[in-house]
């Protein structure tokens, strides 16, 4: 069965979505999660970090310049709870989500140091689920955490059905696997799920709600290109990401 057919049907196999941060699950696959559940399939959501290293909204809300460890821990706990509320809005059972709690914005650094705890944690969950379709970040995404998770997940998902998603940057349309067109109810629920992430709306409301589109795009597996990037490539992607954030009001 090809990935297009797997996306449409239900069944008794798992469809995990791997999200680098709380909110990526709603943005990238809020419609796919709803569709799989409605068709009788099981879903799992793996959130790798708590998105705690997000200083500008914290500075704005707390009216302070320096953000300390306590602030970051509080922010991460808030984002984790927002993700749980969003998943509930999408119909995902509370027991179907796993929060790994690895450090936000340090996943590439961990990989460069040979620290493979993230990879091994993802591998253990995937092996336990034995999924029919695995949904993971793309190597074409501009955010370093997304690319790192894409590399880790591809490394442990060989011989599995995999599709990828892009949130930050331009999707590789020549590698498009399928487009999921959401009906009115699915689109409304996806928007409500995104709105559950109130911490991200503080400085980024316009940009963030722009993700509530009625179409989701998923791309073919990237076993041929997923790799640990050079530092120069990381720097180039970071500059492009920063430019997009500035021009679209706010940061994640």
Tab-separated table of C-alpha atoms in Angstrom:
chain	number	residue	atom	x	y	z
A	1	UNK	CA	0.000	0.000	0.000
A	2	UNK	CA	1.414	3.427	-0.960
A	3	UNK	CA	1.537	6.438	1.356
A	4	UNK	CA	-1.460	8.095	-0.305
A	5	UNK	CA	-3.633	5.072	0.454
A	6	UNK	CA	-2.281	4.844	3.996
A	7	UNK	CA	-3.187	8.467	4.621
A	8	UNK	CA	-6.778	7.903	3.518
A	9	UNK	CA	-7.620	4.724	5.378
A	10	UNK	CA	-7.927	3.690	9.006
A	11	UNK	CA	-7.110	0.291	10.407
A	12	UNK	CA	-5.401	-1.130	13.428
A	13	UNK	CA	-1.894	0.187	12.769
A	14	UNK	CA	-0.345	3.280	14.283
A	15	UNK	CA	0.357	6.555	12.515
A	16	UNK	CA	2.882	8.467	14.654
A	17	UNK	CA	3.574	12.142	14.047
A	18	UNK	CA	6.993	13.317	15.288
A	19	UNK	CA	6.968	17.001	16.313
A	20	UNK	CA	10.144	18.876	17.282
A	21	UNK	CA	8.181	21.385	19.429
A	22	UNK	CA	4.720	21.672	20.960
A	23	UNK	CA	2.535	23.172	18.168
A	24	UNK	CA	4.254	21.458	15.205
A	25	UNK	CA	1.806	18.572	15.491
A	26	UNK	CA	-1.191	20.887	15.023
A	27	UNK	CA	0.398	22.958	12.258
A	28	UNK	CA	1.817	20.126	10.171
A	29	UNK	CA	-0.708	17.342	10.645
A	30	UNK	CA	-3.799	18.588	12.469
A	31	UNK	CA	-5.965	17.483	9.567
A	32	UNK	CA	-4.187	14.166	9.025
A	33	UNK	CA	-4.591	13.276	12.699
A	34	UNK	CA	-8.317	13.981	12.528
A	35	UNK	CA	-8.723	12.011	9.305
A	36	UNK	CA	-6.875	8.969	10.641
A	37	UNK	CA	-8.920	8.908	13.861
A	38	UNK	CA	-12.214	9.324	11.969
A	39	UNK	CA	-11.267	6.382	9.742
A	40	UNK	CA	-10.681	4.131	12.752
A	41	UNK	CA	-6.912	4.279	12.862
A	42	UNK	CA	-4.725	4.793	15.890
A	43	UNK	CA	-2.405	7.770	16.131
A	44	UNK	CA	0.562	8.679	18.266
A	45	UNK	CA	2.246	12.069	18.681
A	46	UNK	CA	5.871	12.306	19.799
A	47	UNK	CA	6.904	15.815	20.895
A	48	UNK	CA	10.677	15.919	21.207
A	49	UNK	CA	11.247	19.234	23.055
A	50	UNK	CA	9.074	21.500	25.205
A	51	UNK	CA	9.968	24.563	23.123
A	52	UNK	CA	11.289	26.231	26.264
A	53	UNK	CA	14.091	28.204	24.619
A	54	UNK	CA	11.754	30.840	23.196
A	55	UNK	CA	12.925	33.991	25.003
A	56	UNK	CA	11.200	36.909	23.277
A	57	UNK	CA	7.600	36.098	24.252
A	58	UNK	CA	8.831	35.365	27.791
A	59	UNK	CA	10.599	38.741	27.967
A	60	UNK	CA	7.493	40.459	26.664
A	61	UNK	CA	5.075	38.791	29.097
A	62	UNK	CA	7.326	38.959	32.141
A	63	UNK	CA	8.638	42.449	31.359
A	64	UNK	CA	12.236	41.379	31.955
A	65	UNK	CA	15.335	41.308	29.780
A	66	UNK	CA	17.167	38.310	31.212
A	67	UNK	CA	15.439	34.923	31.019
A	68	UNK	CA	16.661	32.336	33.530
A	69	UNK	CA	16.288	28.572	33.864
A	70	UNK	CA	13.154	28.915	35.989
A	71	UNK	CA	11.530	31.059	33.300
A	72	UNK	CA	12.411	28.530	30.625
A	73	UNK	CA	11.059	25.639	32.693
A	74	UNK	CA	7.809	27.507	33.307
A	75	UNK	CA	7.491	28.335	29.618
A	76	UNK	CA	8.162	24.733	28.588
A	77	UNK	CA	5.497	23.457	30.989
A	78	UNK	CA	3.029	25.955	29.534
A	79	UNK	CA	3.764	24.920	25.959
A	80	UNK	CA	3.435	21.252	26.854
A	81	UNK	CA	0.000	21.883	28.368
A	82	UNK	CA	-1.039	23.887	25.311
A	83	UNK	CA	-0.048	20.955	23.129
A	84	UNK	CA	-2.189	18.602	25.205
A	85	UNK	CA	-5.189	20.907	24.826
A	86	UNK	CA	-4.608	21.178	21.082
A	87	UNK	CA	-4.390	17.422	20.694
A	88	UNK	CA	-7.622	16.999	22.640
A	89	UNK	CA	-9.254	19.462	20.234
A	90	UNK	CA	-8.105	17.249	17.356
A	91	UNK	CA	-9.560	14.163	19.036
A	92	UNK	CA	-6.214	12.618	20.004
A	93	UNK	CA	-6.501	10.634	23.273
A	94	UNK	CA	-4.319	11.917	26.103
A	95	UNK	CA	-2.526	8.571	26.328
A	96	UNK	CA	-1.516	8.842	22.664
A	97	UNK	CA	1.004	11.665	23.179
A	98	UNK	CA	4.586	11.369	24.419
A	99	UNK	CA	6.706	14.348	25.489
A	100	UNK	CA	10.422	13.529	25.502
A	101	UNK	CA	11.632	16.815	27.021
A	102	UNK	CA	14.951	17.131	25.179
A	103	UNK	CA	16.545	20.618	25.078
A	104	UNK	CA	15.022	23.080	22.645
A	105	UNK	CA	17.364	24.405	19.926
A	106	UNK	CA	20.197	22.079	20.963
A	107	UNK	CA	19.333	18.933	18.994
A	108	UNK	CA	21.868	19.571	16.231
A	109	UNK	CA	24.546	20.278	18.830
A	110	UNK	CA	23.750	16.971	20.528
A	111	UNK	CA	24.042	15.143	17.220
A	112	UNK	CA	27.408	16.750	16.443
A	113	UNK	CA	28.709	15.625	19.840
A	114	UNK	CA	27.663	12.050	19.116
A	115	UNK	CA	24.881	12.214	21.717
A	116	UNK	CA	22.268	9.904	20.198
A	117	UNK	CA	19.765	9.812	23.061
A	118	UNK	CA	17.145	11.552	20.929
A	119	UNK	CA	17.621	9.098	18.086
A	120	UNK	CA	17.450	6.133	20.435
A	121	UNK	CA	14.314	7.441	22.163
A	122	UNK	CA	12.555	7.886	18.823
A	123	UNK	CA	13.721	4.444	17.709
A	124	UNK	CA	12.322	2.779	20.825
A	125	UNK	CA	8.917	4.402	20.356
A	126	UNK	CA	8.755	3.605	16.640
A	127	UNK	CA	9.738	-0.009	17.234
A	128	UNK	CA	7.047	-0.290	19.898
A	129	UNK	CA	4.371	1.226	17.627
A	130	UNK	CA	5.414	-0.557	14.423
A	131	UNK	CA	3.620	2.180	12.469
A	132	UNK	CA	1.940	1.866	9.094
A	133	UNK	CA	2.839	5.487	8.323
A	134	UNK	CA	5.411	7.709	10.037
A	135	UNK	CA	5.123	11.510	9.684
A	136	UNK	CA	8.355	13.416	10.390
A	137	UNK	CA	10.044	16.782	9.695
A	138	UNK	CA	11.785	17.388	6.383
A	139	UNK	CA	15.451	18.051	5.717
A	140	UNK	CA	14.240	21.056	3.693
A	141	UNK	CA	12.883	22.826	6.801
A	142	UNK	CA	14.870	25.909	7.815
A	143	UNK	CA	14.618	25.295	11.580
A	144	UNK	CA	17.644	23.348	12.913
A	145	UNK	CA	15.586	21.293	15.361
A	146	UNK	CA	13.316	20.162	12.528
A	147	UNK	CA	16.238	19.101	10.355
A	148	UNK	CA	17.899	17.310	13.275
A	149	UNK	CA	14.736	15.358	14.054
A	150	UNK	CA	14.365	14.543	10.373
A	151	UNK	CA	17.880	13.118	10.375
A	152	UNK	CA	17.369	11.136	13.594
A	153	UNK	CA	14.016	9.742	12.465
A	154	UNK	CA	15.181	8.769	8.981
A	155	UNK	CA	18.147	7.007	10.562
A	156	UNK	CA	15.883	4.693	12.553
A	157	UNK	CA	12.917	4.358	10.159
A	158	UNK	CA	14.501	2.473	7.273
A	159	UNK	CA	12.108	0.145	5.417
A	160	UNK	CA	9.080	1.934	6.913
A	161	UNK	CA	6.498	4.065	5.154
A	162	UNK	CA	7.582	7.651	5.806
A	163	UNK	CA	6.316	11.065	4.728
A	164	UNK	CA	7.791	14.423	5.681
A	165	UNK	CA	6.479	17.933	6.276
A	166	UNK	CA	7.903	21.454	6.030
A	167	UNK	CA	6.783	24.262	8.350
A	168	UNK	CA	9.607	26.800	8.003
A	169	UNK	CA	10.726	27.404	4.428
A	170	UNK	CA	9.763	26.376	0.925
A	171	UNK	CA	8.470	22.809	0.473
A	172	UNK	CA	10.147	20.651	-2.187
A	173	UNK	CA	7.075	20.281	-4.448
A	174	UNK	CA	8.930	18.007	-6.828
A	175	UNK	CA	8.940	15.487	-3.958
A	176	UNK	CA	5.234	15.837	-3.114
A	177	UNK	CA	3.684	12.565	-1.934
A	178	UNK	CA	0.107	13.769	-1.411
A	179	UNK	CA	-2.035	16.769	-0.546
A	180	UNK	CA	-4.750	16.378	2.090
A	181	UNK	CA	-7.689	18.705	1.502
A	182	UNK	CA	-9.558	19.326	4.751
A	183	UNK	CA	-13.308	19.640	4.915
A	184	UNK	CA	-14.861	22.621	6.708
A	185	UNK	CA	-15.096	20.852	10.069
A	186	UNK	CA	-11.525	19.535	9.915
A	187	UNK	CA	-10.202	22.969	8.949
A	188	UNK	CA	-12.127	24.633	11.787
A	189	UNK	CA	-10.842	22.134	14.338
A	190	UNK	CA	-7.292	22.572	13.089
A	191	UNK	CA	-7.573	26.334	13.541
A	192	UNK	CA	-8.977	25.871	17.060
A	193	UNK	CA	-6.095	23.511	17.864
A	194	UNK	CA	-3.578	26.102	16.663
A	195	UNK	CA	-5.331	28.728	18.773
A	196	UNK	CA	-4.739	26.520	21.831
A	197	UNK	CA	-1.067	27.505	21.565
A	198	UNK	CA	-1.703	30.920	23.093
A	199	UNK	CA	1.945	31.395	24.069
A	200	UNK	CA	2.845	31.475	20.381
A	201	UNK	CA	0.149	33.999	19.511
A	202	UNK	CA	1.584	36.674	21.818
A	203	UNK	CA	4.065	38.042	19.268
A	204	UNK	CA	3.197	35.940	16.223
A	205	UNK	CA	-0.583	35.846	15.890
A	206	UNK	CA	-0.813	36.782	12.214
A	207	UNK	CA	1.932	34.412	11.110
A	208	UNK	CA	0.870	31.614	13.408
A	209	UNK	CA	-2.773	31.605	12.350
A	210	UNK	CA	-1.672	31.664	8.708
A	211	UNK	CA	-0.775	27.990	9.242
A	212	UNK	CA	-4.477	27.150	9.583
A	213	UNK	CA	-4.744	26.370	5.902
A	214	UNK	CA	-7.349	23.938	4.492
A	215	UNK	CA	-4.661	21.844	2.759
A	216	UNK	CA	-1.783	19.848	4.241
A	217	UNK	CA	1.130	18.737	2.093
A	218	UNK	CA	3.323	15.732	2.765
A	219	UNK	CA	6.469	14.758	0.915
A	220	UNK	CA	8.273	11.564	0.087
A	221	UNK	CA	10.809	10.064	2.479
A	222	UNK	CA	14.284	11.605	2.377
A	223	UNK	CA	16.556	8.660	3.036
A	224	UNK	CA	18.617	9.881	0.076
A	225	UNK	CA	19.307	13.342	1.509
A	226	UNK	CA	18.670	13.371	5.285
A	227	UNK	CA	22.005	13.919	6.998
A	228	UNK	CA	23.735	15.975	9.659
A	229	UNK	CA	24.249	19.357	8.018
A	230	UNK	CA	27.488	21.291	7.755
A	231	UNK	CA	27.853	24.324	10.003
A	232	UNK	CA	27.763	26.576	6.937
A	233	UNK	CA	24.433	25.081	5.841
A	234	UNK	CA	23.088	25.515	9.374
A	235	UNK	CA	24.131	29.182	9.339
A	236	UNK	CA	22.550	29.776	5.931
A	237	UNK	CA	19.256	28.196	7.024
A	238	UNK	CA	19.291	30.198	10.262
A	239	UNK	CA	19.628	33.466	8.331
A	240	UNK	CA	16.783	32.534	5.985
A	241	UNK	CA	14.607	31.487	8.926
A	242	UNK	CA	15.307	34.727	10.769
A	243	UNK	CA	14.392	36.758	7.683
A	244	UNK	CA	11.085	34.906	7.329
A	245	UNK	CA	10.293	35.389	11.011
A	246	UNK	CA	10.958	39.138	10.869
A	247	UNK	CA	8.918	39.673	7.714
A	248	UNK	CA	6.023	37.547	8.997
A	249	UNK	CA	5.888	39.048	12.519
A	250	UNK	CA	7.215	36.990	15.380
A	251	UNK	CA	9.186	33.907	16.224
A	252	UNK	CA	8.572	30.330	17.383
